Structures are given as structure tokens and as C-alpha cells.
Amino acid sequence: MTASTFPEPEVPTFSIVVPAYNEDSVLEAFHARLAATLDRLGETAEVIYINDGSHDRTRPVLDRLQTRDPRVAVIDLSRNFGKEVALTAGLHHARGQAVIVIDADLQDPPELIPELVAPWRERGVDVVYAQRIARAGESWLKRATAHLFYRLMQHVGRVHLPPDTGDYRLLSRRAVEALNQYPEQHRFMKGLFTWIGFEQVAVRYERDPRFAGRTKWSYAKLVNLAIEGITSFTSAPLRFASILGLAIAGLAFVDALWIIYKTLRYGDPVAGYPSLMTTILFLGGVQLTAIGILGEYLGRVFDETKHRPLYHVKDYRPARLGRVREPMVRDDGPAAGE
């Protein structure tokens, strides 16, 4: 008996992965610019929007875009899992020979995509990342803290995190398959993009201010993301706590020798209350800080041991591009009487 024969689904040249959380005010404008850029490229493409548990009209807008553009695919997650997990869901579903990750807020211009494509197409570069030379529309505090974080990661991290680089980049198929092998719960995608290795080059650009709506990244979320990045790719905080503890123990030993010397030479003076309280509070603060650092790493170990799924998909509507509706040839075996 001959097996049924179906045509292979068309594999698009590009998959564009776009996480979206409460972005109904910008999606129409974003897709118009993205679609125009893809039209100029002249290659087959799918645009995968991941609705990360939005509470506004993001999903109806995505449905409307999918009705108008057969390249659009929509992944609707069961709740808000966060941008890092939404990106992961998009990478899991991407079918393209190359995958481009971009935010929907239009701070990263879709018109830069041909420049990201060129090194991959001409030289086979696996990762082409967009590096900012200017960050329009951001406060001095956000720029300063971002600068500090990237430089800190360069000195203490186990991977070289390119400075002033976000998620906007192109990944080859083998780079995406490498990323999809990482199952960890606490995901810092900028670090994982670098961790996989392969040849990586930068394309420099000026980042635009947000087109519409409000940023979803409060300072508290940015601090949490920085902690994720540091604890995911370096054990430097644990080492720092150990070194600090040894240094304080050494100072305490020297101070004890000094107290013994003064007692033997001058008698037993009355201890000063202010200096005693300062020492107690300082040591208590150091101990609590060290315990907190240990707790951060222990909490991550606890989360990883549970092996929970990273996300759940409530609805997935693939792009109509390349879908197979009916078999072209079908052979159910020999006819009756043969």
C-alpha cells in the first residue's frame, strides 16, 4: 500500500516575530510599515503576532490584520506571561529560513529590516543585531541606568552582551533551533541570543520615540529584568558576597586585636554606644544582603526544578501563506478486483 502523498507546506523565507501586550493603538500603523517593507523585499514571509494576555482591543485588531493580510499569524496566549516568554512562543512557531524579532511600538523601525537581511543573505551571518546609537524619547535616568547595566554585564557576565542592543535582530534557522533547545523558566533573551554563539554582527541605527500608547516597562520591571540578566548569566553576586564577608571578617579580627591591646595597656574602658550600634547595624545589613543574594539564586533553582511549561496557547491561527488545504495526490491502495 502506498502512503498518501501531500505537498510540502511552503516554507517562508522570513518569519517576523512580534510580541504585543496592550498595543491596539499602534498595531495598524506598525503593520502598514512592516508590510510595505516586506513588499519591497519581495520574499515570502509570515508575520507572527503574539498576544501576551492583552486587556485592550489588541486581539480584535490582530484578527482584522489577519483578515486583510494572508501573511499574518496570531498566537493568543492564555494569560500575560511576559515579553521574554512571548518571544519564546513566537520562536517556537516560526517556520522561516530566517527569523526577525521586533517590537510593535515602532521605536525600532521596520524599514531597517533590509539592512539586517543583507549580512545573512550575502555572508551567511547567523545573528544580525540592531545596535542603538541614539535613544530618542527616553529620559536621562533610563539612558543612564541602561548604560550602567550593559557595562556591568560586560564586566561580570559570562557572555559578552553587546551594549545598547535590544531584542531587534535577525536570526538564522540554525540559531533559532539552538535557542529552542533552552527550556529554562527565567529567560533573559538578550543574554540567550548571545549565549548561542555563532557569527554575530551589528547594524547601527537611531532609535525612534514610541509611536503611540505607553511603555509597559516601569522602572520596577526594568530592575527585575536586570536582576534576571545578572543572575542568569553570572554568579558574580555570590562571589561578591563571599569576598565582602571575608573582608569584614578580616577587619573584625584586626579590630579585636586592637581592643585586646588597648585593654591590656590602658584597662577596660566603657564601650561607646554609637560605635557599637553602628557596627551591629552594618554587619546586620551585610548579612541580610548576602542572604537575599542567596535567596535570589535559590528561588531560581526552585522554579527550574518544577519543570512547568513556559506558556499555554489559548488560540493559534497560522498564516494562510503556505497552508495545504487538499491533498494533490492520494493513493488509498489497490482498487477492488485488482
Short mmCIF file of C-alpha atoms in Angstrom, two decimals:
data_model
loop_
_atom_site.label_atom_id
_atom_site.label_comp_id
_atom_site.label_asym_id
_atom_site.label_seq_id
_atom_site.Cartn_x
_atom_site.Cartn_y
_atom_site.Cartn_z
CA MET A 1 0.00 0.00 0.00
CA THR A 2 1.34 3.38 -0.96
CA ALA A 3 1.23 6.11 1.66
CA SER A 4 -0.86 9.20 0.98
CA THR A 5 1.12 11.93 -0.72
CA PHE A 6 0.69 15.54 0.33
CA PRO A 7 2.61 18.57 -0.94
CA GLU A 8 5.07 20.08 1.47
CA PRO A 9 3.85 23.32 3.04
CA GLU A 10 5.65 26.36 1.70
CA VAL A 11 8.46 27.46 3.97
CA PRO A 12 8.61 31.25 4.06
CA THR A 13 11.93 33.00 3.66
CA PHE A 14 11.27 35.18 6.70
CA SER A 15 9.30 34.88 9.91
CA ILE A 16 8.69 38.18 11.72
CA VAL A 17 8.05 37.65 15.44
CA VAL A 18 6.16 40.50 17.12
CA PRO A 19 5.14 40.27 20.82
CA ALA A 20 2.19 42.51 21.68
CA TYR A 21 0.76 43.48 25.05
CA ASN A 22 -1.94 46.18 25.06
CA GLU A 23 -0.74 47.62 21.74
CA ASP A 24 -4.07 48.33 20.00
CA SER A 25 -3.14 51.98 19.44
CA VAL A 26 -0.06 51.22 17.38
CA LEU A 27 -0.61 47.88 15.63
CA GLU A 28 -2.31 49.26 12.49
CA ALA A 29 0.48 51.77 11.85
CA PHE A 30 3.16 49.21 12.68
CA HIS A 31 1.79 46.59 10.32
CA ALA A 32 1.38 49.09 7.49
CA ARG A 33 5.08 50.00 7.68
CA LEU A 34 6.14 46.37 8.15
CA ALA A 35 4.03 45.15 5.22
CA ALA A 36 5.47 47.86 2.96
CA THR A 37 9.00 46.79 3.92
CA LEU A 38 8.23 43.12 3.25
CA ASP A 39 6.71 44.02 -0.11
CA ARG A 40 9.94 45.77 -1.09
CA LEU A 41 11.95 42.71 -0.08
CA GLY A 42 9.89 40.62 -2.48
CA GLU A 43 10.26 37.39 -0.45
CA THR A 44 7.68 35.10 1.11
CA ALA A 45 7.15 35.94 4.76
CA GLU A 46 4.91 35.23 7.74
CA VAL A 47 4.28 37.79 10.48
CA ILE A 48 3.66 36.11 13.83
CA TYR A 49 1.92 38.34 16.37
CA ILE A 50 1.91 37.01 19.94
CA ASN A 51 -0.93 38.45 22.01
CA ASP A 52 0.51 38.23 25.50
CA GLY A 53 -2.72 38.37 27.52
CA SER A 54 -3.70 41.90 26.44
CA HIS A 55 -6.63 43.61 28.17
CA ASP A 56 -7.42 46.12 25.42
CA ARG A 57 -8.51 45.56 21.80
CA THR A 58 -5.21 44.04 20.68
CA ARG A 59 -6.79 40.72 19.70
CA PRO A 60 -9.61 42.21 17.55
CA VAL A 61 -7.04 44.39 15.80
CA LEU A 62 -4.87 41.33 15.11
CA ASP A 63 -7.86 39.43 13.75
CA ARG A 64 -8.58 42.33 11.41
CA LEU A 65 -4.98 42.40 10.22
CA GLN A 66 -5.08 38.65 9.56
CA THR A 67 -8.24 39.02 7.51
CA ARG A 68 -6.57 41.62 5.28
CA ASP A 69 -3.08 40.11 5.05
CA PRO A 70 -2.59 36.34 4.48
CA ARG A 71 0.94 36.61 5.87
CA VAL A 72 -0.33 37.31 9.40
CA ALA A 73 -0.39 34.57 12.06
CA VAL A 74 -1.80 35.12 15.55
CA ILE A 75 -0.78 33.31 18.74
CA ASP A 76 -3.10 34.10 21.64
CA LEU A 77 -1.52 33.15 24.99
CA SER A 78 -3.79 32.09 27.85
CA ARG A 79 -2.56 34.97 30.06
CA ASN A 80 0.22 37.52 30.33
CA PHE A 81 3.46 35.56 30.62
CA GLY A 82 5.81 38.48 29.95
CA LYS A 83 7.72 39.59 26.90
CA GLU A 84 10.57 37.10 27.24
CA VAL A 85 8.18 34.13 27.19
CA ALA A 86 6.08 35.69 24.41
CA LEU A 87 9.23 35.95 22.30
CA THR A 88 9.96 32.31 23.06
CA ALA A 89 6.47 31.28 21.91
CA GLY A 90 6.99 33.15 18.64
CA LEU A 91 10.35 31.49 18.04
CA HIS A 92 8.80 28.07 18.69
CA HIS A 93 6.18 28.68 15.98
CA ALA A 94 8.38 30.45 13.42
CA ARG A 95 8.94 28.46 10.20
CA GLY A 96 11.09 30.86 8.19
CA GLN A 97 14.62 30.33 6.95
CA ALA A 98 15.46 33.47 8.91
CA VAL A 99 13.55 34.94 11.85
CA ILE A 100 13.37 38.64 12.69
CA VAL A 101 12.36 39.75 16.20
CA ILE A 102 10.91 43.26 16.53
CA ASP A 103 8.71 45.19 18.98
CA ALA A 104 5.39 46.67 17.86
CA ASP A 105 5.86 50.16 19.36
CA LEU A 106 7.74 51.49 16.29
CA GLN A 107 10.75 52.56 18.33
CA ASP A 108 12.61 50.02 16.21
CA PRO A 109 11.86 50.97 12.57
CA PRO A 110 10.74 48.09 10.32
CA GLU A 111 12.48 49.87 7.44
CA LEU A 112 15.80 48.66 8.91
CA ILE A 113 14.97 45.03 8.08
CA PRO A 114 16.72 45.00 4.66
CA GLU A 115 19.94 46.07 6.39
CA LEU A 116 19.55 43.18 8.85
CA VAL A 117 18.90 40.77 5.98
CA ALA A 118 21.96 41.77 3.92
CA PRO A 119 24.72 40.15 6.09
CA TRP A 120 22.65 36.96 6.45
CA ARG A 121 21.99 36.72 2.72
CA GLU A 122 25.45 37.77 1.48
CA ARG A 123 27.75 36.18 4.08
CA GLY A 124 25.59 33.65 5.94
CA VAL A 125 25.82 35.54 9.27
CA ASP A 126 23.66 33.76 11.86
CA VAL A 127 22.77 36.72 14.11
CA VAL A 128 22.47 40.32 12.94
CA TYR A 129 21.51 42.61 15.80
CA ALA A 130 20.43 46.24 15.70
CA GLN A 131 22.62 48.45 17.91
CA ARG A 132 21.34 51.84 19.02
CA ILE A 133 23.46 54.94 18.56
CA ALA A 134 20.70 57.20 19.90
CA ARG A 135 17.66 56.60 22.13
CA ALA A 136 15.09 59.28 21.32
CA GLY A 137 12.14 59.79 23.65
CA GLU A 138 13.79 58.26 26.73
CA SER A 139 14.60 60.05 29.98
CA TRP A 140 18.19 60.66 31.07
CA LEU A 141 17.64 58.31 34.02
CA LYS A 142 16.60 55.42 31.76
CA ARG A 143 19.52 56.05 29.42
CA ALA A 144 21.95 56.22 32.34
CA THR A 145 20.69 53.04 34.01
CA ALA A 146 20.70 51.17 30.69
CA HIS A 147 24.29 52.31 30.08
CA LEU A 148 25.26 51.13 33.57
CA PHE A 149 23.58 47.73 33.13
CA TYR A 150 25.21 46.92 29.78
CA ARG A 151 28.65 47.90 31.06
CA LEU A 152 28.13 45.88 34.24
CA MET A 153 27.16 42.81 32.23
CA GLN A 154 30.27 43.19 30.10
CA HIS A 155 32.46 43.01 33.21
CA VAL A 156 30.71 40.37 35.32
CA GLY A 157 28.73 38.29 32.80
CA ARG A 158 29.91 35.06 31.24
CA VAL A 159 28.78 36.27 27.83
CA HIS A 160 29.68 39.49 26.03
CA LEU A 161 26.36 41.33 25.91
CA PRO A 162 26.60 43.94 23.11
CA PRO A 163 25.99 47.41 24.57
CA ASP A 164 22.88 49.39 23.64
CA THR A 165 21.26 46.37 21.99
CA GLY A 166 17.68 45.23 22.45
CA ASP A 167 15.74 42.32 21.01
CA TYR A 168 15.56 43.70 17.46
CA ARG A 169 17.61 41.31 15.34
CA LEU A 170 17.69 38.65 12.63
CA LEU A 171 18.38 35.00 13.47
CA SER A 172 19.24 32.24 11.04
CA ARG A 173 17.33 28.97 11.14
CA ARG A 174 20.11 27.15 12.98
CA ALA A 175 20.34 29.98 15.52
CA VAL A 176 16.59 29.68 16.19
CA GLU A 177 16.84 25.90 16.56
CA ALA A 178 19.67 26.39 19.05
CA LEU A 179 17.57 28.85 21.09
CA ASN A 180 14.60 26.49 21.08
CA GLN A 181 16.68 23.90 22.94
CA TYR A 182 16.85 26.09 26.07
CA PRO A 183 13.98 25.25 28.44
CA GLU A 184 14.80 27.50 31.43
CA GLN A 185 11.98 29.31 33.20
CA HIS A 186 13.82 32.55 33.95
CA ARG A 187 14.58 33.78 30.45
CA PHE A 188 16.72 36.78 29.63
CA MET A 189 16.52 36.70 25.85
CA LYS A 190 19.23 39.28 25.20
CA GLY A 191 21.65 37.01 27.04
CA LEU A 192 20.42 33.86 25.31
CA PHE A 193 20.81 35.50 21.89
CA THR A 194 24.48 35.98 22.72
CA TRP A 195 24.94 32.68 24.59
CA ILE A 196 24.25 30.54 21.50
CA GLY A 197 27.38 31.85 19.81
CA PHE A 198 27.68 31.68 16.00
CA GLU A 199 28.82 34.67 13.97
CA GLN A 200 27.12 37.88 15.12
CA VAL A 201 27.39 41.35 13.60
CA ALA A 202 25.82 44.73 14.41
CA VAL A 203 23.79 47.15 12.33
CA ARG A 204 23.75 50.59 13.92
CA TYR A 205 20.66 52.79 13.91
CA GLU A 206 18.91 55.63 15.74
CA ARG A 207 16.00 54.52 17.87
CA ASP A 208 12.78 56.49 17.46
CA PRO A 209 10.42 57.59 20.24
CA ARG A 210 7.37 55.44 20.88
CA PHE A 211 4.71 55.96 18.17
CA ALA A 212 1.65 55.78 20.44
CA GLY A 213 0.46 54.36 23.74
CA ARG A 214 2.50 53.99 26.92
CA THR A 215 5.55 51.88 27.64
CA LYS A 216 4.91 48.66 29.58
CA TRP A 217 8.36 48.82 31.20
CA SER A 218 8.18 50.57 34.55
CA TYR A 219 11.40 51.10 36.49
CA ALA A 220 10.44 48.23 38.80
CA LYS A 221 10.11 45.88 35.79
CA LEU A 222 13.41 47.11 34.37
CA VAL A 223 15.14 46.45 37.70
CA ASN A 224 13.63 42.96 37.77
CA LEU A 225 14.81 42.34 34.19
CA ALA A 226 18.31 43.46 35.15
CA ILE A 227 18.29 41.05 38.10
CA GLU A 228 17.16 38.26 35.75
CA GLY A 229 20.02 39.04 33.39
CA ILE A 230 22.67 39.16 36.10
CA THR A 231 21.55 36.04 37.96
CA SER A 232 21.01 34.07 34.73
CA PHE A 233 24.46 34.60 33.29
CA THR A 234 26.84 35.14 36.18
CA SER A 235 27.47 34.03 39.77
CA ALA A 236 29.36 37.27 40.48
CA PRO A 237 26.89 38.45 43.18
CA LEU A 238 27.52 35.24 45.16
CA ARG A 239 31.26 35.73 44.84
CA PHE A 240 30.93 39.38 45.84
CA ALA A 241 29.01 38.37 48.98
CA SER A 242 31.75 35.88 49.85
CA ILE A 243 34.53 38.43 49.31
CA LEU A 244 32.66 41.07 51.32
CA GLY A 245 32.14 38.60 54.17
CA LEU A 246 35.84 37.68 54.22
CA ALA A 247 36.84 41.36 54.15
CA ILE A 248 34.57 42.22 57.06
CA ALA A 249 35.79 39.17 59.00
CA GLY A 250 39.38 40.35 58.46
CA LEU A 251 38.55 43.86 59.67
CA ALA A 252 36.77 42.42 62.70
CA PHE A 253 39.83 40.33 63.54
CA VAL A 254 42.11 43.38 63.33
CA ASP A 255 39.68 45.37 65.48
CA ALA A 256 39.63 42.56 68.05
CA LEU A 257 43.43 42.63 68.27
CA TRP A 258 43.30 46.40 68.76
CA ILE A 259 40.73 46.06 71.56
CA ILE A 260 42.86 43.42 73.28
CA TYR A 261 45.91 45.65 73.01
CA LYS A 262 44.09 48.69 74.47
CA THR A 263 42.61 46.60 77.29
CA LEU A 264 45.99 45.20 78.30
CA ARG A 265 47.66 48.59 78.17
CA TYR A 266 45.01 51.02 79.41
CA GLY A 267 42.49 48.85 81.25
CA ASP A 268 38.85 48.15 80.30
CA PRO A 269 37.26 51.40 79.13
CA VAL A 270 33.50 51.79 78.77
CA ALA A 271 32.47 50.89 75.19
CA GLY A 272 30.90 53.67 73.14
CA TYR A 273 27.22 53.10 72.39
CA PRO A 274 27.15 54.88 68.96
CA SER A 275 30.09 52.93 67.57
CA LEU A 276 28.67 49.66 68.90
CA MET A 277 25.26 50.24 67.29
CA THR A 278 26.86 51.32 64.00
CA THR A 279 28.89 48.11 63.89
CA ILE A 280 25.87 45.93 64.71
CA LEU A 281 23.65 47.58 62.10
CA PHE A 282 26.37 47.43 59.45
CA LEU A 283 27.03 43.74 60.00
CA GLY A 284 23.29 43.01 60.10
CA GLY A 285 22.80 44.79 56.79
CA VAL A 286 25.65 42.87 55.17
CA GLN A 287 24.25 39.56 56.42
CA LEU A 288 20.74 40.30 55.16
CA THR A 289 22.13 41.37 51.77
CA ALA A 290 24.11 38.15 51.47
CA ILE A 291 21.05 36.10 52.46
CA GLY A 292 18.98 37.98 49.87
CA ILE A 293 21.50 37.20 47.12
CA LEU A 294 21.45 33.53 48.11
CA GLY A 295 17.66 33.64 48.07
CA GLU A 296 17.56 35.01 44.52
CA TYR A 297 19.62 32.11 43.22
CA LEU A 298 17.82 29.53 45.37
CA GLY A 299 14.46 30.79 44.11
CA ARG A 300 15.57 30.30 40.54
CA VAL A 301 16.73 26.77 41.29
CA PHE A 302 13.33 26.08 42.87
CA ASP A 303 11.47 27.36 39.79
CA GLU A 304 13.62 25.31 37.41
CA THR A 305 13.08 22.06 39.31
CA LYS A 306 9.29 22.25 38.84
CA HIS A 307 9.60 21.86 35.04
CA ARG A 308 6.41 23.78 34.33
CA PRO A 309 5.56 24.66 30.71
CA LEU A 310 6.76 28.11 29.73
CA TYR A 311 3.36 29.15 28.37
CA HIS A 312 -0.05 27.94 27.25
CA VAL A 313 -1.62 28.87 23.91
CA LYS A 314 -5.33 29.70 24.02
CA ASP A 315 -5.64 30.05 20.25
CA TYR A 316 -3.28 29.79 17.29
CA ARG A 317 -4.22 30.89 13.81
CA PRO A 318 -1.35 30.31 11.36
CA ALA A 319 -0.74 32.42 8.31
CA ARG A 320 -2.66 31.35 5.24
CA LEU A 321 0.57 31.53 3.28
CA GLY A 322 1.80 28.01 2.56
CA ARG A 323 -1.17 26.20 4.13
CA VAL A 324 -2.22 22.95 2.47
CA ARG A 325 -5.99 22.56 2.17
CA GLU A 326 -6.40 19.43 0.00
CA PRO A 327 -4.00 16.63 -0.98
CA MET A 328 -2.77 16.85 -4.56
CA VAL A 329 -2.31 13.07 -4.93
CA ARG A 330 -3.83 10.40 -2.80
CA ASP A 331 -3.48 6.63 -3.17
CA ASP A 332 -5.52 4.51 -0.76
CA GLY A 333 -4.23 1.23 -2.19
CA PRO A 334 -5.32 -1.07 -5.00
CA ALA A 335 -8.87 -0.77 -6.29
CA ALA A 336 -11.41 -3.58 -5.75
CA GLY A 337 -10.93 -6.51 -8.09
CA GLU A 338 -7.25 -5.86 -8.71
#
